[in-house]
JSON list of C-alpha atoms in Angstrom, two decimals:
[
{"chain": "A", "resi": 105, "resn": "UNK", "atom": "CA", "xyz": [25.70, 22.22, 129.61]},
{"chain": "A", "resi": 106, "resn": "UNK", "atom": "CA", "xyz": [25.45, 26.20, 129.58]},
{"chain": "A", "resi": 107, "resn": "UNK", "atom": "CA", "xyz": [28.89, 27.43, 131.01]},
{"chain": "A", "resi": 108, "resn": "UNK", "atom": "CA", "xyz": [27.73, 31.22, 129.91]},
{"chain": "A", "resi": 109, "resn": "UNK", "atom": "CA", "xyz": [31.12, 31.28, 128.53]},
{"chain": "A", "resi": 110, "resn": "UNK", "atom": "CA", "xyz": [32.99, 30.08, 125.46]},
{"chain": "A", "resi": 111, "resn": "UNK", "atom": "CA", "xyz": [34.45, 26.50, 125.79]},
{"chain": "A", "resi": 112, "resn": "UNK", "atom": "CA", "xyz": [37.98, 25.59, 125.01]},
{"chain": "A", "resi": 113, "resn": "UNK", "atom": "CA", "xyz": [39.80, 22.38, 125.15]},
{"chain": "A", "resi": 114, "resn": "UNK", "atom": "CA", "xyz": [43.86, 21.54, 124.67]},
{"chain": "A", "resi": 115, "resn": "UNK", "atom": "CA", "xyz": [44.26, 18.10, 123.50]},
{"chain": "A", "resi": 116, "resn": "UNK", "atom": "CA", "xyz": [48.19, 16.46, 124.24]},
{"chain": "A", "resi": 117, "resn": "UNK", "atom": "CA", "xyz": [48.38, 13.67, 122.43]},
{"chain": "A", "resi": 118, "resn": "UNK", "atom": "CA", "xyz": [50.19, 10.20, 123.40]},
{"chain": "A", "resi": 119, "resn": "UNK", "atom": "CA", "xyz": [50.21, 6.89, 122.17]},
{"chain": "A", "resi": 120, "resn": "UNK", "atom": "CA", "xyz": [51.21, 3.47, 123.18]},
{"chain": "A", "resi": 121, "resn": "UNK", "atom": "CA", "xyz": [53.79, 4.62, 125.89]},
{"chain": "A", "resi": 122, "resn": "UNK", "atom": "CA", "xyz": [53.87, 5.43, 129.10]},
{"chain": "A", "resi": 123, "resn": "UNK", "atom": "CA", "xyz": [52.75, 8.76, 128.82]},
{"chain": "A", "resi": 124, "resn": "UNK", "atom": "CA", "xyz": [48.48, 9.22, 128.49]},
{"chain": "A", "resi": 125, "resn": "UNK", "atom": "CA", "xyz": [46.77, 11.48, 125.74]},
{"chain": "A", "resi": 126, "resn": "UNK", "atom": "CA", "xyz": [45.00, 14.38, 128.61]},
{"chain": "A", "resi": 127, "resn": "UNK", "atom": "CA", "xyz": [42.17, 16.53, 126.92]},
{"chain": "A", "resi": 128, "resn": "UNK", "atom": "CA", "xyz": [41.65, 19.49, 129.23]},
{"chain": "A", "resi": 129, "resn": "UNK", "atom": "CA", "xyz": [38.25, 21.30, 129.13]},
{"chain": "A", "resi": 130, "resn": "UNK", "atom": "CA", "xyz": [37.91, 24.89, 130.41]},
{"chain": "A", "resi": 131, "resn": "UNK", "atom": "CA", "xyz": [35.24, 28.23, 130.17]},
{"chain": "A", "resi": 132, "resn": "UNK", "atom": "CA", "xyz": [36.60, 31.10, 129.50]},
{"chain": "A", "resi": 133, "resn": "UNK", "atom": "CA", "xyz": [33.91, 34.23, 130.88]},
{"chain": "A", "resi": 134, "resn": "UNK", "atom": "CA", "xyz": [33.41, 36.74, 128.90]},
{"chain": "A", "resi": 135, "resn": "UNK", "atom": "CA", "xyz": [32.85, 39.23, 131.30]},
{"chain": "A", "resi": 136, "resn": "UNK", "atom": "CA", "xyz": [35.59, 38.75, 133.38]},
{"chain": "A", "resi": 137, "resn": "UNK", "atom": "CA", "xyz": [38.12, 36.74, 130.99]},
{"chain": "A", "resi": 138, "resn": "UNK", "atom": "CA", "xyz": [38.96, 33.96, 133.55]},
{"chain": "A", "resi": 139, "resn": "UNK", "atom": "CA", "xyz": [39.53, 31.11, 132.82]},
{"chain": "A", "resi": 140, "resn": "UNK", "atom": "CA", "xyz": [37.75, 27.66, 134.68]},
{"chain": "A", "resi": 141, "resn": "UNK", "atom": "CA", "xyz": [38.96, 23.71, 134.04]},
{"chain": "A", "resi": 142, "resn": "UNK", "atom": "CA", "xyz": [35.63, 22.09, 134.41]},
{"chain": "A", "resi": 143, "resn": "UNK", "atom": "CA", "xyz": [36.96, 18.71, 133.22]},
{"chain": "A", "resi": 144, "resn": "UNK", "atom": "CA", "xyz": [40.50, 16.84, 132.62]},
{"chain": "A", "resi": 145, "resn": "UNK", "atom": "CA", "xyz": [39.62, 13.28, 130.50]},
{"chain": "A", "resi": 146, "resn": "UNK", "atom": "CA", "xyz": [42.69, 11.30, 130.05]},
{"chain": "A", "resi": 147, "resn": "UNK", "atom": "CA", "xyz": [43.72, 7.77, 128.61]},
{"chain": "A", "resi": 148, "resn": "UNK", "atom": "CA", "xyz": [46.69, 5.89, 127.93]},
{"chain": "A", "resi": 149, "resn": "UNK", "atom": "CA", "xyz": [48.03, 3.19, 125.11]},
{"chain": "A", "resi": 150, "resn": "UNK", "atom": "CA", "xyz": [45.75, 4.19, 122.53]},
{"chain": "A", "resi": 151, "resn": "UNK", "atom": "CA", "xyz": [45.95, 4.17, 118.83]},
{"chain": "A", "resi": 152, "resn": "UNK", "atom": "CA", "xyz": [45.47, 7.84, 116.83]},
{"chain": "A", "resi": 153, "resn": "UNK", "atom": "CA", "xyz": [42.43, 7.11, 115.65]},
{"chain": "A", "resi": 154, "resn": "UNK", "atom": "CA", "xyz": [41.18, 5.26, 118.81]},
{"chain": "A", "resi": 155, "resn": "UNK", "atom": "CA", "xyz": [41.90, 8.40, 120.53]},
{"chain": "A", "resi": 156, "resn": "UNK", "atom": "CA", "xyz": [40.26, 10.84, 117.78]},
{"chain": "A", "resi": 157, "resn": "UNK", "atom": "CA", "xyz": [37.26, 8.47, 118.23]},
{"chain": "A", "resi": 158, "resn": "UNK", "atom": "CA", "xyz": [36.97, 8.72, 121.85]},
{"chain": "A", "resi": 159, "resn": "UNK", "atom": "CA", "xyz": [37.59, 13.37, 121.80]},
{"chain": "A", "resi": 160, "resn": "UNK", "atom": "CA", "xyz": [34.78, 13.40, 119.15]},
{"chain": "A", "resi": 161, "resn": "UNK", "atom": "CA", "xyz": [31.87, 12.57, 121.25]},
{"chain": "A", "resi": 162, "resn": "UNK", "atom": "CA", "xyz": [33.54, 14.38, 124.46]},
{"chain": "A", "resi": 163, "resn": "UNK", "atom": "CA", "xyz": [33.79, 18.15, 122.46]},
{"chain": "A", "resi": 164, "resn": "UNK", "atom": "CA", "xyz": [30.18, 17.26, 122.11]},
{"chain": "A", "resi": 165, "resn": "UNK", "atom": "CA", "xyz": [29.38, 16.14, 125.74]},
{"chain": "A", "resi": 166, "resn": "UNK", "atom": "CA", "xyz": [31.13, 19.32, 126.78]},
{"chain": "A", "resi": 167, "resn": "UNK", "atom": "CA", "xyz": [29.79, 21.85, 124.07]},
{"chain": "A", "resi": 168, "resn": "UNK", "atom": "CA", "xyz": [33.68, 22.92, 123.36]},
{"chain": "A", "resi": 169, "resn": "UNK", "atom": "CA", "xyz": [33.54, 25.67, 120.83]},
{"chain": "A", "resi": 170, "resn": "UNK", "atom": "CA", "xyz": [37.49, 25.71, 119.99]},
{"chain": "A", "resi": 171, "resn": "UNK", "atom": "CA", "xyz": [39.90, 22.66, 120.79]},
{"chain": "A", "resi": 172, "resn": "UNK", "atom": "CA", "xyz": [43.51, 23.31, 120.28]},
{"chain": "A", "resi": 173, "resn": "UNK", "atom": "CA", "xyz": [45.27, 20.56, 119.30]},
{"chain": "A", "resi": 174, "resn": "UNK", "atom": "CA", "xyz": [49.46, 19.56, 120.08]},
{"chain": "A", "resi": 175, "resn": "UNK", "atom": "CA", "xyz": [50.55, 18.61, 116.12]},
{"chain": "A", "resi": 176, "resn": "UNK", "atom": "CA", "xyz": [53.76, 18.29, 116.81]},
{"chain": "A", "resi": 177, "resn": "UNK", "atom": "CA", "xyz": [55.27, 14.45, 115.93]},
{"chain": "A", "resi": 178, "resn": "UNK", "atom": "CA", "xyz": [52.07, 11.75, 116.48]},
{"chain": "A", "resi": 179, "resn": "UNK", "atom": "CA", "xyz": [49.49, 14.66, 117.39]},
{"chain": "A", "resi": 180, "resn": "UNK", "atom": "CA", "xyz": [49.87, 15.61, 113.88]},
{"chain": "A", "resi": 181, "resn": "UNK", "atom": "CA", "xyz": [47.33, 12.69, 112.66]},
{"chain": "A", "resi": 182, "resn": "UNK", "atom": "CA", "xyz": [45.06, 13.43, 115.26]},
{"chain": "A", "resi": 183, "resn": "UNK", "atom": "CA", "xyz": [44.54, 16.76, 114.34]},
{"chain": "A", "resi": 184, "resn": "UNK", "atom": "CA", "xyz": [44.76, 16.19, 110.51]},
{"chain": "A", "resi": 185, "resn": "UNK", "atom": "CA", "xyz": [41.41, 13.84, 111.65]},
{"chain": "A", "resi": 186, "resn": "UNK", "atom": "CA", "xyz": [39.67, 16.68, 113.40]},
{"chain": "A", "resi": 187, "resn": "UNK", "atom": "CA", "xyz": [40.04, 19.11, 110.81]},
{"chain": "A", "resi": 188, "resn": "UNK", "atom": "CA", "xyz": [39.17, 17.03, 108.31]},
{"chain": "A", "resi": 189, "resn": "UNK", "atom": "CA", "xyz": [35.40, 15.91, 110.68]},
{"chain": "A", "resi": 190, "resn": "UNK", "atom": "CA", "xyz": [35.13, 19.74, 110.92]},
{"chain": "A", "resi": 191, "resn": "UNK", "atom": "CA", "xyz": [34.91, 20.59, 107.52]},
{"chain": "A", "resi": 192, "resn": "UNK", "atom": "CA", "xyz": [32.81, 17.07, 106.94]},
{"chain": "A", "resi": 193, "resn": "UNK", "atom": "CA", "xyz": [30.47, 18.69, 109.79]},
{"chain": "A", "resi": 194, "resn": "UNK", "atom": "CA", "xyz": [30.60, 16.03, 111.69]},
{"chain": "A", "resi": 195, "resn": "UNK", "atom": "CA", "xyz": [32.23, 17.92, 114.22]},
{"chain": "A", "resi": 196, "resn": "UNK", "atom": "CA", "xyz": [31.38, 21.90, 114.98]},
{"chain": "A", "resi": 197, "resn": "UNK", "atom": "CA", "xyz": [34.01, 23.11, 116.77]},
{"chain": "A", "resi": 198, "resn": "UNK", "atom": "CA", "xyz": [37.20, 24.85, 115.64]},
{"chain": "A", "resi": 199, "resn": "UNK", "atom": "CA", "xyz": [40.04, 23.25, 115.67]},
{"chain": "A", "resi": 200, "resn": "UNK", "atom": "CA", "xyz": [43.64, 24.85, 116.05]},
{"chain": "A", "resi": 201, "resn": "UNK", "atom": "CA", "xyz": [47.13, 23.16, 115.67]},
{"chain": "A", "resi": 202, "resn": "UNK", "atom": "CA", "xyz": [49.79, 23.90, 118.67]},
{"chain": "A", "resi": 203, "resn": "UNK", "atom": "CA", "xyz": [53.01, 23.33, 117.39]},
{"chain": "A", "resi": 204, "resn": "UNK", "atom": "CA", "xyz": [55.49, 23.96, 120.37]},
{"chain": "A", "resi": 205, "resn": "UNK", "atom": "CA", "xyz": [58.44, 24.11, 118.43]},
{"chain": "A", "resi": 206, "resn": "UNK", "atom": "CA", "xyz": [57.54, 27.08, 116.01]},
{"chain": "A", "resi": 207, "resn": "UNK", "atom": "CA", "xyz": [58.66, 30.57, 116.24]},
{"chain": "A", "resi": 208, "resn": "UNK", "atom": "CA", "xyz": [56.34, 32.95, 117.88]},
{"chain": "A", "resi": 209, "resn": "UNK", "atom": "CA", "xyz": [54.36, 35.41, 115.19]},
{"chain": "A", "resi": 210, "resn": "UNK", "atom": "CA", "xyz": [55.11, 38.80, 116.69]},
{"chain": "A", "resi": 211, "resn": "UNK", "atom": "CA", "xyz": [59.08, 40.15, 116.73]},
{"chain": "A", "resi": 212, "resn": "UNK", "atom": "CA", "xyz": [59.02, 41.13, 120.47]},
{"chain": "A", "resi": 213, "resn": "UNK", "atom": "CA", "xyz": [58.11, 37.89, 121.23]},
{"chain": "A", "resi": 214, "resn": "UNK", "atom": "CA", "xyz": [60.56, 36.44, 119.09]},
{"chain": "A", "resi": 215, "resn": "UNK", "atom": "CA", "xyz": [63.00, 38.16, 120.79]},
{"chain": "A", "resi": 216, "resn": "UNK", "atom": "CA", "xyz": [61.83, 37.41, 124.23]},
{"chain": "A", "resi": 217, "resn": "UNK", "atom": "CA", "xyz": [61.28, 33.65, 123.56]},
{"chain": "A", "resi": 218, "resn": "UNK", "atom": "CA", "xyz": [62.97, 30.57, 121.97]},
{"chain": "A", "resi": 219, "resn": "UNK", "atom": "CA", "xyz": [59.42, 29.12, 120.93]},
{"chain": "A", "resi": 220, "resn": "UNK", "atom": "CA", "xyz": [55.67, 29.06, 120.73]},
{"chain": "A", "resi": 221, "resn": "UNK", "atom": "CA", "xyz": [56.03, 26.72, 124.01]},
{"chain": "A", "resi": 222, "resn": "UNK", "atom": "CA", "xyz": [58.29, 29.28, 125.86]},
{"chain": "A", "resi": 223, "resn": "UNK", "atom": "CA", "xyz": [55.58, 32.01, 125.06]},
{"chain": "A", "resi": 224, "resn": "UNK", "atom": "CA", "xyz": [52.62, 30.21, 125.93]},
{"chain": "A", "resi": 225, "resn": "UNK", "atom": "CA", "xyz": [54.03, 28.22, 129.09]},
{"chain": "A", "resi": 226, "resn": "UNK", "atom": "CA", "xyz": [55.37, 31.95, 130.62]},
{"chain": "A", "resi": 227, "resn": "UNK", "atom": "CA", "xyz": [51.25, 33.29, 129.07]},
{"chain": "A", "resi": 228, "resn": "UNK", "atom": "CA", "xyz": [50.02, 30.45, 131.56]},
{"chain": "A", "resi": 229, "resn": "UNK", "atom": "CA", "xyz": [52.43, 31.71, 134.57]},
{"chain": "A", "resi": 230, "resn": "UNK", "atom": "CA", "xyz": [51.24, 34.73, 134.15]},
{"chain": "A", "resi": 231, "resn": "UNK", "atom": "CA", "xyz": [47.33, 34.14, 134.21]},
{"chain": "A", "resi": 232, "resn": "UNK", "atom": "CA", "xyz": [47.88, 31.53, 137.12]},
{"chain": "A", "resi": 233, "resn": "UNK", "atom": "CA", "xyz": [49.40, 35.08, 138.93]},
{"chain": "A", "resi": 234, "resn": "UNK", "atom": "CA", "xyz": [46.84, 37.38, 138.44]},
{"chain": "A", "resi": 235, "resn": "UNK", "atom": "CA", "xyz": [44.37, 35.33, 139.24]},
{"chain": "A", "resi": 236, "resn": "UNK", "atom": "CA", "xyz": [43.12, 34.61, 135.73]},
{"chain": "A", "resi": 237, "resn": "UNK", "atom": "CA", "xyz": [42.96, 30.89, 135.38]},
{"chain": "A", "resi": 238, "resn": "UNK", "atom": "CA", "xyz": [41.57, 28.35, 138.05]},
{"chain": "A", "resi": 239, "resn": "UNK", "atom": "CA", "xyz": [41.65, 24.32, 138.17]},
{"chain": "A", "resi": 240, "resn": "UNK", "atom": "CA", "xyz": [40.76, 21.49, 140.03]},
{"chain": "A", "resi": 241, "resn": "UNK", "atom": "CA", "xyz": [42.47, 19.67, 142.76]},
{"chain": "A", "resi": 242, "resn": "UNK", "atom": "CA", "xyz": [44.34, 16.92, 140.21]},
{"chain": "A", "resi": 243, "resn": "UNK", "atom": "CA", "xyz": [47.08, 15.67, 141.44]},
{"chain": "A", "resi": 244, "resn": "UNK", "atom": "CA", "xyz": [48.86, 14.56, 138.17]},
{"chain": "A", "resi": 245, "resn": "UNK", "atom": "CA", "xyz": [48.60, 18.49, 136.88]},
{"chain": "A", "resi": 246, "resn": "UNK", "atom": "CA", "xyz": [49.78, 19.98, 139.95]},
{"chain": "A", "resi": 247, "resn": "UNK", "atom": "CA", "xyz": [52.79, 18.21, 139.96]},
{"chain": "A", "resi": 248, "resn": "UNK", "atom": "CA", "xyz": [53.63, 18.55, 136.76]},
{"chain": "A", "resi": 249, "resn": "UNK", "atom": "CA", "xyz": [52.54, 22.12, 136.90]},
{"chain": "A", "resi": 250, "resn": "UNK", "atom": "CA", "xyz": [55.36, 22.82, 140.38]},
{"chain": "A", "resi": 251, "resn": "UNK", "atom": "CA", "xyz": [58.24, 21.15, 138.25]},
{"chain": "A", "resi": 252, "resn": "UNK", "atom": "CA", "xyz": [58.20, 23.27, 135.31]},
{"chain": "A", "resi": 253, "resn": "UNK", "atom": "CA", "xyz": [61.34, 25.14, 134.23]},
{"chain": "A", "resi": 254, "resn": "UNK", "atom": "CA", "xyz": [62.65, 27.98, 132.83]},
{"chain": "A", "resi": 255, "resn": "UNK", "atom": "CA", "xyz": [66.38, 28.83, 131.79]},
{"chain": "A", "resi": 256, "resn": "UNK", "atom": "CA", "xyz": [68.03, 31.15, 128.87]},
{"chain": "A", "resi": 257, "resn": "UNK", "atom": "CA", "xyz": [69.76, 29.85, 126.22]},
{"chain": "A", "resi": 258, "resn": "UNK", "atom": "CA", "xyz": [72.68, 31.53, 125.10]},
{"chain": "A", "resi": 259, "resn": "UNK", "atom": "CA", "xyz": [71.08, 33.71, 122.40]},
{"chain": "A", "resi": 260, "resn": "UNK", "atom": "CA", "xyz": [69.04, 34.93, 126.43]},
{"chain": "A", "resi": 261, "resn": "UNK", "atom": "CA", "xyz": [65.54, 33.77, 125.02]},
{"chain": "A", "resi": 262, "resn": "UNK", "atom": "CA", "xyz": [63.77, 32.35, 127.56]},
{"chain": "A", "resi": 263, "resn": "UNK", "atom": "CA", "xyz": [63.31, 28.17, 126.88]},
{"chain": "A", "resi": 264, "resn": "UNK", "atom": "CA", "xyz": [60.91, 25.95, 128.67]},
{"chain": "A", "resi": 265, "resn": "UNK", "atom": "CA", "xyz": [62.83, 23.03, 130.53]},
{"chain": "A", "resi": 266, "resn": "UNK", "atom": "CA", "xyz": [60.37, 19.86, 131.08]},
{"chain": "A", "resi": 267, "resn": "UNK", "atom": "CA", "xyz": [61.72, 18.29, 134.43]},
{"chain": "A", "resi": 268, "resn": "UNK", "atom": "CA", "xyz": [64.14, 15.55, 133.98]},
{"chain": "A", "resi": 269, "resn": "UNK", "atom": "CA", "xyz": [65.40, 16.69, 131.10]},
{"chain": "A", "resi": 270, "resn": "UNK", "atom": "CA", "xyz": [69.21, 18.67, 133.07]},
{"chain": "A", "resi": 271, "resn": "UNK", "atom": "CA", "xyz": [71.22, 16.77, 135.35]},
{"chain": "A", "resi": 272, "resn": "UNK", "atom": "CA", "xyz": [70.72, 17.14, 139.08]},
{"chain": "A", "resi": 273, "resn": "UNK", "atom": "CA", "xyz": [66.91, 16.90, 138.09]},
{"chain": "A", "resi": 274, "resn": "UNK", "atom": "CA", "xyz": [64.51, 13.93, 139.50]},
{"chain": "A", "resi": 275, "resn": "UNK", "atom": "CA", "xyz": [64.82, 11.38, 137.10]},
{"chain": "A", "resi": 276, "resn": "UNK", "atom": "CA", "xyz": [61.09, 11.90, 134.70]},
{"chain": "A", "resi": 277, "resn": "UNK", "atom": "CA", "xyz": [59.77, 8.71, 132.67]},
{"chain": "A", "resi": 278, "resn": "UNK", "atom": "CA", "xyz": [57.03, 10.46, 131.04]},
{"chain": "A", "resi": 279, "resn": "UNK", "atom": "CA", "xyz": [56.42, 13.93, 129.59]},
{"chain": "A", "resi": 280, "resn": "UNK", "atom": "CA", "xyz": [54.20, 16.48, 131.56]},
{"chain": "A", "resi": 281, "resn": "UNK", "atom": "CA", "xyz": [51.26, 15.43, 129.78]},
{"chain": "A", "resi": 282, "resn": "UNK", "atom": "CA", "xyz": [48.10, 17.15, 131.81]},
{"chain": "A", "resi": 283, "resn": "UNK", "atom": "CA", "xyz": [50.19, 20.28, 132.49]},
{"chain": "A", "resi": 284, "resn": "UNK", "atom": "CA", "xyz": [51.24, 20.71, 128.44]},
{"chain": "A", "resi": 285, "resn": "UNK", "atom": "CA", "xyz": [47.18, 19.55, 128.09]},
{"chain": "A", "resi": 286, "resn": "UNK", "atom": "CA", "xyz": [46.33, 22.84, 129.97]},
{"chain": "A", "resi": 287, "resn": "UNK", "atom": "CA", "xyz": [48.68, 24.77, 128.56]},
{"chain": "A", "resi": 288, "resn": "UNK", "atom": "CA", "xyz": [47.53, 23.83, 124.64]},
{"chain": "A", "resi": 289, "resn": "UNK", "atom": "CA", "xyz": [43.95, 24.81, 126.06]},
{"chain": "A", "resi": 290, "resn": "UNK", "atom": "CA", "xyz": [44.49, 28.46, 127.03]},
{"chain": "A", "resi": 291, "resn": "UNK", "atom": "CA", "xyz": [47.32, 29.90, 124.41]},
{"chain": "A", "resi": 292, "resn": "UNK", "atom": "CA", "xyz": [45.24, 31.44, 122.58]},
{"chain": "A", "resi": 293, "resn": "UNK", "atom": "CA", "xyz": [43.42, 33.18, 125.27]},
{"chain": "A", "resi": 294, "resn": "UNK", "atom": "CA", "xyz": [43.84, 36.95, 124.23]},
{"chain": "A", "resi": 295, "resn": "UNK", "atom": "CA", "xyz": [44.52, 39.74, 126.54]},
{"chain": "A", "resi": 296, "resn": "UNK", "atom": "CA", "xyz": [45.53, 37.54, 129.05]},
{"chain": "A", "resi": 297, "resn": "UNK", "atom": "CA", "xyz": [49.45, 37.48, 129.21]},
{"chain": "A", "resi": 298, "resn": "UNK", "atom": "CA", "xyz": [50.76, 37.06, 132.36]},
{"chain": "A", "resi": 299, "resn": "UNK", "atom": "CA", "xyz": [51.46, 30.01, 140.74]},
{"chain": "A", "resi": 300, "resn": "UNK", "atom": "CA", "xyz": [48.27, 28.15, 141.45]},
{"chain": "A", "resi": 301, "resn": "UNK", "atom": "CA", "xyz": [44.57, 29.13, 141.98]},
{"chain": "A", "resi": 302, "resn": "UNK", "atom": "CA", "xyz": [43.07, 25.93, 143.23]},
{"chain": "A", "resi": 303, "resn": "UNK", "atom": "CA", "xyz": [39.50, 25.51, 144.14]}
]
């Protein structure tokens, strides 16, 4: 593959639930800064290492230059794994850890949001209005995608709300797996802060 652009992945990692481990794919051009899913690989009731076997030969298939990685709780392991194939070689990508729950680095957006997630998830919004980011017609992700929420908390930071989690919400047996996939792949897109393009 030759995208002409730098490939990025977001990997959300399940494991033997109900929920499936979604690796999204996506160019970023360097011209123009948008951002393109080209693929969305997912797979369910799988072990870590199982599933750190089957993203090591699809970076490759896909030429991704940086995967970002959720290591929050299980997805911890799996990206422990991948860093440790990258410095082995075995693996020449970078790879980044996406920890939801953290604090975001700068003070204005500490102020703004409750977490990394918050920041990121309103980053996404934003690129998804002006035109920025465009994906595929997936069902699963724009779902997902349409039931996101925000709400402020009482210190009025601004805190994501997966769906099903506040009463008077449709009931939600699994996490938004292919939409916090997406997410994870463009955070770290720079100069790109802030609802669907489809194609």
């Amino acid at each position: 593959w030759d995208f002409g652009g730098e490939v990025i992945a977001g990997l959300d990692v399940a494991e033997m639930g109900v929920d499936f481990t979604v690796l999204t794919v996506a160019v970023k051009d360097a011209q123009t800064g948008r951002c393109r899913v080209v693929a969305i690989e997912s797979w369910g009731k799988m072990d870590l290492m199982p599933t750190v076997a089957r993203t090591v030969p699809l970076l490759a298939f896909w030429k991704v230059d940086r995967i970002s990685v959720d290591a929050t709780g299980i997805g911890s392991g799996v990206y422990s794994r991948l860093e440790e194939l990258k410095r082995e070689g075995k693996i020449s990508c970078q790879v980044l850890a996406f920890k939801g729950g953290l604090s975001p680095n700068k003070e204005i957006e500490r102020e703004r949001f409750l977490n990394l997630k918050a920041q990121s998830y309103w980053s996404l919004r934003k690129l998804f209005e002006d035109g920025k980011v465009s994906i595929p017609k997936h069902r699963d992700l724009i779902s997902q995608l349409s039931k996101m929420k925000w709400e402020l908390v009482s210190s009025q930071k601004i805190r994501i709300r997966d769906p099903g989690t506040k009463m008077c919400d449709t009931s939600e047996e699994k996490s938004p797996d292919f939409s916090d996939s997406l997410n994870i792949a463009c955070w770290s897109i720079k100069k790109l802060t802030p609802l669907f393009n489809i194609r």
